[in-house]
Short mmCIF file of C-alpha atoms in Angstrom, two decimals:
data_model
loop_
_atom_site.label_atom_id
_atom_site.label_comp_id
_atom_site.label_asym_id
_atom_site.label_seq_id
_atom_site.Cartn_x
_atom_site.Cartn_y
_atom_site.Cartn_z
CA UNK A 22 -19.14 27.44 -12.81
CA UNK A 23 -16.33 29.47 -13.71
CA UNK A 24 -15.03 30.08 -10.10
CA UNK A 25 -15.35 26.41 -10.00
CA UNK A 26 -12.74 25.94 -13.00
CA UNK A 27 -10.53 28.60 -11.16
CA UNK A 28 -10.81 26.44 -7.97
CA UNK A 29 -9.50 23.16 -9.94
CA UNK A 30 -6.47 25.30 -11.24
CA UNK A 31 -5.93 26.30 -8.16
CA UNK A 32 -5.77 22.70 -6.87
CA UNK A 33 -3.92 21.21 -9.82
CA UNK A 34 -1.18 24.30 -9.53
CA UNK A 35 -0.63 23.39 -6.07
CA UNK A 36 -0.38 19.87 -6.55
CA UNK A 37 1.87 20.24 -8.92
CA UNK A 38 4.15 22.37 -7.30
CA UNK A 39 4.86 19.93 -4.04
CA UNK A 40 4.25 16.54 -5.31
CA UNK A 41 7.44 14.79 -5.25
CA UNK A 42 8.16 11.52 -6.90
CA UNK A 43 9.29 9.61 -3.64
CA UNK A 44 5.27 9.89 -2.45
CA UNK A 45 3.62 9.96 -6.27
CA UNK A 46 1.38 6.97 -6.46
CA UNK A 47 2.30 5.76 -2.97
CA UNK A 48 0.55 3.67 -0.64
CA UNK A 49 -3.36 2.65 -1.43
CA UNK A 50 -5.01 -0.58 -0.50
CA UNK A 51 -1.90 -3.84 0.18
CA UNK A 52 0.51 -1.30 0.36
CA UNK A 53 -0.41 1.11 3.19
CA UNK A 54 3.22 0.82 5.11
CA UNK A 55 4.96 2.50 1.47
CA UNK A 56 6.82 5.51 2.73
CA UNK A 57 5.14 6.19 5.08
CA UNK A 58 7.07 9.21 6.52
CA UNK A 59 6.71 10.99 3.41
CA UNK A 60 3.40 10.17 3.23
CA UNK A 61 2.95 11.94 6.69
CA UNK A 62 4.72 14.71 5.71
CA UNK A 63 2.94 15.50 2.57
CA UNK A 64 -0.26 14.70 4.78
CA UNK A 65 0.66 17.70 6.94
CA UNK A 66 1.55 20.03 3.82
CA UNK A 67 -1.91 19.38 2.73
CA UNK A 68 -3.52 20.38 6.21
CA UNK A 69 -1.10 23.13 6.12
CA UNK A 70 -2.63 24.73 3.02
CA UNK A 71 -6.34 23.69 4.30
CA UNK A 72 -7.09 21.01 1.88
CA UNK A 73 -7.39 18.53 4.22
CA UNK A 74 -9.97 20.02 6.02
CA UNK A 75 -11.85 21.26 2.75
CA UNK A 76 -15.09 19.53 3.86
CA UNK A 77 -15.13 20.57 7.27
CA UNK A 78 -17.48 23.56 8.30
CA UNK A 79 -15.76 26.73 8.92
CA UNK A 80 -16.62 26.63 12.46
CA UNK A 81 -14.59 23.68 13.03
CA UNK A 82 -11.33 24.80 11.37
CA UNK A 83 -12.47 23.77 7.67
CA UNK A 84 -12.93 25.69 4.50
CA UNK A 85 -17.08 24.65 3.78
CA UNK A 86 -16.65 23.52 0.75
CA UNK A 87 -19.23 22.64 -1.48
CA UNK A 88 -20.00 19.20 -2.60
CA UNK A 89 -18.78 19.88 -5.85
CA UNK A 90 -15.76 21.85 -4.76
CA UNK A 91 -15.13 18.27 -2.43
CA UNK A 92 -15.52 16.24 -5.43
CA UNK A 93 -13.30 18.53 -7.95
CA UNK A 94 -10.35 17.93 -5.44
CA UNK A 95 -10.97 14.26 -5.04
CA UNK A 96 -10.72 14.11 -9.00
CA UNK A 97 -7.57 16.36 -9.01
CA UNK A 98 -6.10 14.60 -6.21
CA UNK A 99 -6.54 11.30 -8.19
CA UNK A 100 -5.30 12.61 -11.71
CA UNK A 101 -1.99 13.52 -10.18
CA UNK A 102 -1.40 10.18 -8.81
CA UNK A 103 -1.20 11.66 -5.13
CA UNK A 104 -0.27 9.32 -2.40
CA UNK A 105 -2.84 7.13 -0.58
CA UNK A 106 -4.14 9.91 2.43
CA UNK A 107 -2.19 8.77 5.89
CA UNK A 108 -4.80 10.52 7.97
CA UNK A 109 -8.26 9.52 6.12
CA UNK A 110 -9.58 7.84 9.28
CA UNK A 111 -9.19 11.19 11.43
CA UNK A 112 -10.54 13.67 8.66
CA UNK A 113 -13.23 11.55 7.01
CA UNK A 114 -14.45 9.44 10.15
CA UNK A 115 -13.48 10.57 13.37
CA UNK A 116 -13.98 14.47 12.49
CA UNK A 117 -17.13 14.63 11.08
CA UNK A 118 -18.17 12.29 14.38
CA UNK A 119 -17.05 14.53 17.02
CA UNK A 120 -18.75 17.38 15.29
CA UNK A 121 -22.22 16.15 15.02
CA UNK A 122 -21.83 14.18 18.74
CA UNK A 123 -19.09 14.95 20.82
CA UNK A 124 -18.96 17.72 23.23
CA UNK A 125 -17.17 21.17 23.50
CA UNK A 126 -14.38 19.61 25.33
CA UNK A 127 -13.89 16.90 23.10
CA UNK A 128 -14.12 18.98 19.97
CA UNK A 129 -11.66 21.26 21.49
CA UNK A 130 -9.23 18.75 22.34
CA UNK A 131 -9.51 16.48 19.13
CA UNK A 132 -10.05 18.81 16.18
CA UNK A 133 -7.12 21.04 15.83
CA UNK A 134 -4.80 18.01 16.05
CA UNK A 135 -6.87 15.71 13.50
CA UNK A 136 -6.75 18.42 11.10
CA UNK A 137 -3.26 19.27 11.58
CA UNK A 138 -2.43 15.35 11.05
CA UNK A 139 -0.45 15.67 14.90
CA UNK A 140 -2.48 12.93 15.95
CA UNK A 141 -3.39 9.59 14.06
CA UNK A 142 -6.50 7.71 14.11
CA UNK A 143 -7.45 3.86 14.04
CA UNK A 144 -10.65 1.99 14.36
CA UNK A 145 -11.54 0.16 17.26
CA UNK A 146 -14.69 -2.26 15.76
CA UNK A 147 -14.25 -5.33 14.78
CA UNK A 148 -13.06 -8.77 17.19
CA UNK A 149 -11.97 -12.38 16.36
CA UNK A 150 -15.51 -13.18 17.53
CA UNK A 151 -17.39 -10.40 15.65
CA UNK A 152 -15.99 -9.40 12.21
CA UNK A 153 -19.56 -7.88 10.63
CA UNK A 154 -21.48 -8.39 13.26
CA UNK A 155 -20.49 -5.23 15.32
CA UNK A 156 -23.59 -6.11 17.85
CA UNK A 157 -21.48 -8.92 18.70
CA UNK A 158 -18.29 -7.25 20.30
CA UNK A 159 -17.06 -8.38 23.97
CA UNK A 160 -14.31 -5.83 24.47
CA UNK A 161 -15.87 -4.40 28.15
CA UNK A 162 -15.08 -1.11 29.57
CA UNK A 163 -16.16 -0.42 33.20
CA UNK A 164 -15.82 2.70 35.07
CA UNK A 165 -12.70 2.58 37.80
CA UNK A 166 -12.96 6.48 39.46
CA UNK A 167 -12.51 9.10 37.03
CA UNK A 168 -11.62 6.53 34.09
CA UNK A 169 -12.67 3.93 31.77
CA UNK A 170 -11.01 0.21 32.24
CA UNK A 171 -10.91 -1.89 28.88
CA UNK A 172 -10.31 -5.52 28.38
CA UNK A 173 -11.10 -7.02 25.34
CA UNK A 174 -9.31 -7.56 21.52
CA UNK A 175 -9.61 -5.97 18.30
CA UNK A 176 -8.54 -7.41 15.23
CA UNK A 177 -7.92 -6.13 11.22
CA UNK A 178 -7.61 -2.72 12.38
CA UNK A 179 -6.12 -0.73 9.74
CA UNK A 180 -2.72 1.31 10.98
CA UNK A 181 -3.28 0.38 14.30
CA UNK A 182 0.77 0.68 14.60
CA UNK A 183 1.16 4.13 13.94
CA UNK A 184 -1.81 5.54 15.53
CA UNK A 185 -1.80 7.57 18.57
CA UNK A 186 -5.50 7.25 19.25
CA UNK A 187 -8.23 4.46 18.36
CA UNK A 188 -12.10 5.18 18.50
CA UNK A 189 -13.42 1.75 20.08
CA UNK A 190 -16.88 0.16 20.49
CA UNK A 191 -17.19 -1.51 24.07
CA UNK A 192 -19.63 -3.15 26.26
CA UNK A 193 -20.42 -1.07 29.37
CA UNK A 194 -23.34 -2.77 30.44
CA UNK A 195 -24.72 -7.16 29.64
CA UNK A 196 -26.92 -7.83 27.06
CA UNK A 197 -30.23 -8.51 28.19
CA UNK A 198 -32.06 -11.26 27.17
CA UNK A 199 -34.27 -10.35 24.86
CA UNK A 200 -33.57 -6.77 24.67
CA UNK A 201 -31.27 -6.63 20.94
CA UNK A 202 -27.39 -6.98 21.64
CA UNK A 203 -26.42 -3.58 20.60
CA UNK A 204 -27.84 -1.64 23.15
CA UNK A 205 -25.31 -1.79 26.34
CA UNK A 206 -22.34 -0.74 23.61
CA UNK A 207 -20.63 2.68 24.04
CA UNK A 208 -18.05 4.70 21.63
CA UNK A 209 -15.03 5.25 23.37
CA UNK A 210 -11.45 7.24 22.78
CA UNK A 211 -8.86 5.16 23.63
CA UNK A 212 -4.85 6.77 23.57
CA UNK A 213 -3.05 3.62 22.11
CA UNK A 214 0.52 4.84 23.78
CA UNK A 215 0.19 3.40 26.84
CA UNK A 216 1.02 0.41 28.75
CA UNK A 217 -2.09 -1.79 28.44
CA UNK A 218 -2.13 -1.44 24.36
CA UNK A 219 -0.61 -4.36 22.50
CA UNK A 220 -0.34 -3.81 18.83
CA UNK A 221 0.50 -7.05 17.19
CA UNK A 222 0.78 -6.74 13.38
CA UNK A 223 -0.97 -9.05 11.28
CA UNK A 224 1.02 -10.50 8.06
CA UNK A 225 -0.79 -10.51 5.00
CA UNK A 226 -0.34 -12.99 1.80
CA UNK A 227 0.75 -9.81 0.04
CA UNK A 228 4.18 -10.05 3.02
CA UNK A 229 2.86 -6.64 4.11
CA UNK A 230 1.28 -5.50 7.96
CA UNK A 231 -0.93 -2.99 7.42
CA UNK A 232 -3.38 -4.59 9.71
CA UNK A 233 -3.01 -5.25 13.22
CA UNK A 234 -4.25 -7.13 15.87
CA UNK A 235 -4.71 -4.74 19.31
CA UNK A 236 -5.10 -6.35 22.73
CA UNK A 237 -6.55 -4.11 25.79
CA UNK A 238 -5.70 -5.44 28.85
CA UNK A 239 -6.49 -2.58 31.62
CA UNK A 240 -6.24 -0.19 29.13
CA UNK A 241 -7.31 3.23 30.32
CA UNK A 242 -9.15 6.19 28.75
CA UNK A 243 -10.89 9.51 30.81
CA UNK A 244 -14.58 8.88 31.98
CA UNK A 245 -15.30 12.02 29.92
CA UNK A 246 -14.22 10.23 26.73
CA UNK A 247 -17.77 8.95 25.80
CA UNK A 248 -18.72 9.99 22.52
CA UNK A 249 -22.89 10.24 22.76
CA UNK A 250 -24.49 8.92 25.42
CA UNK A 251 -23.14 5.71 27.37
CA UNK A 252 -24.69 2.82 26.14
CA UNK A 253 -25.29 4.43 22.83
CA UNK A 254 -22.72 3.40 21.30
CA UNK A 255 -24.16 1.72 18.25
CA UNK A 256 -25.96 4.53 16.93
CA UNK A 257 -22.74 7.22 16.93
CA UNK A 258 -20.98 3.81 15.46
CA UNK A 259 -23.14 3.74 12.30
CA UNK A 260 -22.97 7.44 12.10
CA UNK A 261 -19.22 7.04 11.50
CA UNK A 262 -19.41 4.64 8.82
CA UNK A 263 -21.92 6.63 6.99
CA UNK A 264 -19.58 9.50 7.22
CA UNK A 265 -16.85 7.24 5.43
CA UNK A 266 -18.65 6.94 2.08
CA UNK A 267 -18.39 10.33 0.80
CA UNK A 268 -16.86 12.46 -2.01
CA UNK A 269 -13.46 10.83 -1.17
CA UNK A 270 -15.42 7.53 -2.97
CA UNK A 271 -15.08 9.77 -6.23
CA UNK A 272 -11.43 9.67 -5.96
CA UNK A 273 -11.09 5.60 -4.87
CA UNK A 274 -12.90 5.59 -8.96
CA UNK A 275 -10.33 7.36 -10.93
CA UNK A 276 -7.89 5.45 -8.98
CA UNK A 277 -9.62 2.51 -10.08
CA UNK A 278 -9.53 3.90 -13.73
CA UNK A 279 -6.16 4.10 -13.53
CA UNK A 280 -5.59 0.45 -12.79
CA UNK A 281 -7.85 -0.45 -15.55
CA UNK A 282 -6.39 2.19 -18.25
CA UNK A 283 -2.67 0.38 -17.02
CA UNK A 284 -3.92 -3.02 -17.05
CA UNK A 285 -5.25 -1.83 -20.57
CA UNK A 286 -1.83 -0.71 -21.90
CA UNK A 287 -0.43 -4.30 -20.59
CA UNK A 288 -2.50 -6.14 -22.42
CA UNK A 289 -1.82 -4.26 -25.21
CA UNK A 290 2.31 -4.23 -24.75
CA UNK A 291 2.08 -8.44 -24.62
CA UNK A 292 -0.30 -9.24 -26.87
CA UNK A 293 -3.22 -10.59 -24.56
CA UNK A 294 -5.46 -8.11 -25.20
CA UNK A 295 -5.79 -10.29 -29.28
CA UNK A 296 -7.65 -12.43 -27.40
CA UNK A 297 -11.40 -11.61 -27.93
CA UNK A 298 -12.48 -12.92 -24.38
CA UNK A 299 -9.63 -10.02 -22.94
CA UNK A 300 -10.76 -7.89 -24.81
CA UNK A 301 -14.23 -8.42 -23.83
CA UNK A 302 -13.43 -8.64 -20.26
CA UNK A 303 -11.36 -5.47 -20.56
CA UNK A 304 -14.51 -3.59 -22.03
CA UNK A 305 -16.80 -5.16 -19.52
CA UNK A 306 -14.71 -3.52 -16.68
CA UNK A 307 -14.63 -0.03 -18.61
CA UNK A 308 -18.90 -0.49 -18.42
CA UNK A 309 -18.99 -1.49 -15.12
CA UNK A 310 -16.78 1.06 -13.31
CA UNK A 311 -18.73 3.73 -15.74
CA UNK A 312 -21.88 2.92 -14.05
CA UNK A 313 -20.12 3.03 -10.94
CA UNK A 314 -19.12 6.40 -11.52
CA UNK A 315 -22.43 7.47 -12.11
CA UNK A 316 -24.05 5.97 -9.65
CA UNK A 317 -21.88 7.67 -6.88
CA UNK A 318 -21.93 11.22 -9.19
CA UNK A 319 -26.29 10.75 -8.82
CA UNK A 320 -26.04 9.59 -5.02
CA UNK A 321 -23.92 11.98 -4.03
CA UNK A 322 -26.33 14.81 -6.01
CA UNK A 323 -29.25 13.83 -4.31
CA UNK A 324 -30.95 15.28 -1.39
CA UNK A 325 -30.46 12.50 1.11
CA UNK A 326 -28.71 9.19 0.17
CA UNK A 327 -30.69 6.42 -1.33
CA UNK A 328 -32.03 3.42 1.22
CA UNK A 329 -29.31 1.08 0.96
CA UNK A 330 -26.85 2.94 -0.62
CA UNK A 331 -23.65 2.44 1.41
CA UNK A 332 -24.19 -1.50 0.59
CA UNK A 333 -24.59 -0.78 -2.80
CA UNK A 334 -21.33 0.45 -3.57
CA UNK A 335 -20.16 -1.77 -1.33
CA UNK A 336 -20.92 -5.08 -3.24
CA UNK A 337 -19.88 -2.80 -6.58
CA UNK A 338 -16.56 -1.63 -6.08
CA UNK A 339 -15.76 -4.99 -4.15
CA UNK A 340 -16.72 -7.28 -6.89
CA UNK A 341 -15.20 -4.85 -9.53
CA UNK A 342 -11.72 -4.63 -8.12
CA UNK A 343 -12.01 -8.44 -7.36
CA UNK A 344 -12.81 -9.09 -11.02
CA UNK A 345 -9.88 -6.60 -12.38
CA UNK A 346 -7.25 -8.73 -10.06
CA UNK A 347 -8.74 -11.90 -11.95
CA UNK A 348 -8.12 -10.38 -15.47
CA UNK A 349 -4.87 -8.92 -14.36
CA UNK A 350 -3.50 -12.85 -13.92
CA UNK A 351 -4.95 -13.96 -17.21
CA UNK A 352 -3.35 -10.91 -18.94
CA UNK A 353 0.00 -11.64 -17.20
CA UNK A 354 0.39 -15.38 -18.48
CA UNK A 355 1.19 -13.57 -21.66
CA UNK A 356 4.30 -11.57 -19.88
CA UNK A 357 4.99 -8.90 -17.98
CA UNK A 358 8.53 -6.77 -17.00
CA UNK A 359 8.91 -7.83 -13.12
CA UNK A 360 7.57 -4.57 -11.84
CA UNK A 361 4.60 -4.79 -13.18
CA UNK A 362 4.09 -8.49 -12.56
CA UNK A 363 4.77 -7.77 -8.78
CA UNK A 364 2.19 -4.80 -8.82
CA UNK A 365 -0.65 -6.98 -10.22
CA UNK A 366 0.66 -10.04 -8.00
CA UNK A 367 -0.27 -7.85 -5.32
CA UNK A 368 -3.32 -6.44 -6.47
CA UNK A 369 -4.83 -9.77 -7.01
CA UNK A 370 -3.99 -10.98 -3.48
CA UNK A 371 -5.29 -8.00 -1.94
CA UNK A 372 -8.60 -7.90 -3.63
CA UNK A 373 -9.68 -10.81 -1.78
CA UNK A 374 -9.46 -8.79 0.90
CA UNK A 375 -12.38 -6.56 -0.49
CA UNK A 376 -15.46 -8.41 0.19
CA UNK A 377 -14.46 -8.64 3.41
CA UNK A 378 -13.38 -6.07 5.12
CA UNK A 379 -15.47 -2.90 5.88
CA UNK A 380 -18.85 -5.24 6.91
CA UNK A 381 -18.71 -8.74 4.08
CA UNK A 382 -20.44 -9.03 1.11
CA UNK A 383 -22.57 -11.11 2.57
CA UNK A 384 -24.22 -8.49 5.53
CA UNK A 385 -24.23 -5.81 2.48
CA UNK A 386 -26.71 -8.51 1.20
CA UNK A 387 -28.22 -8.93 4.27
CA UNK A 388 -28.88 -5.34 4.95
CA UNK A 389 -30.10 -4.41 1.76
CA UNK A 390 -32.54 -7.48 1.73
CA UNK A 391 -33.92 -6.81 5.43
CA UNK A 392 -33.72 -3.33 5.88
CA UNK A 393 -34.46 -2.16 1.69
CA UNK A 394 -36.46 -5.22 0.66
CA UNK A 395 -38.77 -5.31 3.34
CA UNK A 396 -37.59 -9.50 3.17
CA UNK A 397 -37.63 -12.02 6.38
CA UNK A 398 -35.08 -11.32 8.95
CA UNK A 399 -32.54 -14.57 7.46
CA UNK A 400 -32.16 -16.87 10.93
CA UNK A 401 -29.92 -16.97 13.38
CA UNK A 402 -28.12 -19.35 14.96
#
């Protein structure tokens, strides 16, 4: 325990000593394009001094830390107010995939660079046609030689505009009637610099473009670029999104206590929080993300995750961040300086965002009642 105390000094000391104020409290959900290039750099400081990596087993380049080493810098990182992470989807997602089902090759060629933050990541999953329902995409990919041919459109992907690579689910063989619709789908890695990538950016009703619309058309990627087997796509596709939901979700809470504690202080400052229904609402939120807390804390404790558990949090983040952006407008009727008016503005309009992205509220629901529940598969149409 105590060489766990020295390890948060450690990691407060050093935060402390390069966090500048032009990337303090930058970026995070809505506002993913705020300087950016300082974001990156202070990205690459961190992989520089091997926190990025932290998580990562020492044979791959990372320090092993233990879960409650990961979760001590996720709460440190959080306390200072450190920017929102520039390369999450490389060292949380794509990482960890490569590691437990790429090859040699592939882990030789990806690694270093994802954990030096050279190369950026994006996600290749969702379509116009197929938000949730990843069984459902229709980008193709068909083998042309010693390559891979794609034609086919992705849509909300996340930083699509600065990344140099994107991990994409394809088709490379039809569905079969009445064999299910994921089988046939393969996990491809796709450089976006090249001349059949079209990154259009998508404008939000915050007046950001985090988001992106990408458009393969011929797009090419190395025949030995298969992550898993071909065809077997969906499973190394789930594996990623479990690998998503870890001790970084620790750090997303005291983020989200620190838009409660300031939404707090505003009430407080303009008088709406002498309004018994605030203040309840106020102290509901405090409950709610408490239970949240300890909820991920227990899950993350445990031997293997609870059934179910990625939807869980899921549906209780979502719905808690959606709930905060509703108080936030009632609490600004009562006034607000113009900074903070525009930061809650934005907040609101973002958060109904949440339910959406990452797989909607709805197939959490879905999942949890089919696959937990034991309940009838709902129809289809």
């Amino acid at each position: 325990m105590d060489d766990d105390e020295a390890f948060r000094r450690e990691v407060r000391d050093w935060l402390a000593a390069n966090l500048t104020d032009e990337v303090r409290g930058a970026g995070g959900p809505g506002r993913e394009n705020e300087a950016f290039a300082q974001r990156l750099a202070f990205a690459r400081r961190l992989a520089a001094a091997g926190w990025s990596t932290l998580a990562w087993p020492v044979a791959h380049g990372g320090r092993g830390a233990s879960l409650r080493r990961q979760v001590i810098f996720h709460e440190e990182y959080a306390e200072s107010a450190a920017p929102s992470r520039v390369d999450h989807i490389g060292i949380t997602m794509v990482g960890p995939t490569l590691m437990d089902h790429g090859t040699e090759a592939q882990r030789a060629r990806f690694l270093p660079a994802i954990a030096s933050v050279d190369e950026l990541w994006c996600q290749g999953y969702s379509e116009p046609g197929a938000g949730s329902d990843l069984a459902g995409v229709t980008t193709r990919a068909r083998l042309d030689g010693d390559e891979w041919v794609l034609t086919g459109q992705k849509v909300w992907t996340s930083l699509a505009h600065v990344a140099d690579w994107c991990f994409v689910l394809a088709r490379t063989s039809p569905v079969v009637e009445g064999e299910p619709r994921h089988r046939g789908l393969s996990y491809l890695l796709v450089p976006m610099r090249q001349p059949g990538v079209t990154v259009r950016p998508i404008r939000q009703l915050t007046g950001d473009s985090e988001f992106n619309e990408v458009f393969f058309d011929d797009a090419r990627t190395s025949a030995d670029l298969v992550v898993g087997r071909v065809g077997d796509g969906w499973r190394v596709a789930m594996a990623t999104l479990a690998y998503e939901r870890g001790a970084a979700t620790v750090g997303q809470q005291i983020g989200f206590q620190r838009d409660l504690d300031d939404l707090v202080a505003l009430a407080r400052g303009n008088g709406a929080a002498a309004d018994p229904a605030v203040r309840d609402r106020l102290t509901r939120a405090w409950i709610d993300l408490t239970v949240l807390r300890s909820h991920t804390l227990r899950s993350l404790s445990a031997p293997s995750p609870p059934p179910g558990n990625p939807s869980v949090v899921k549906l209780l983040w979502t719905r808690w961040r959606q709930g905060l952006g509703e108080l936030a407008m009632d609490v600004l009727d009562a006034g607000a300086p113009p900074e903070a008016a525009e930061r809650w503005r934005k907040f609101f309009l973002f958060s109904r965002a949440d339910t959406i992205y990452g797989g909607s509220n709805e197939i959490q629901r879905g999942i949890l009642a089919e696959r937990v529940l034991g309940l009838p598969r709902q129809a289809r149409r």
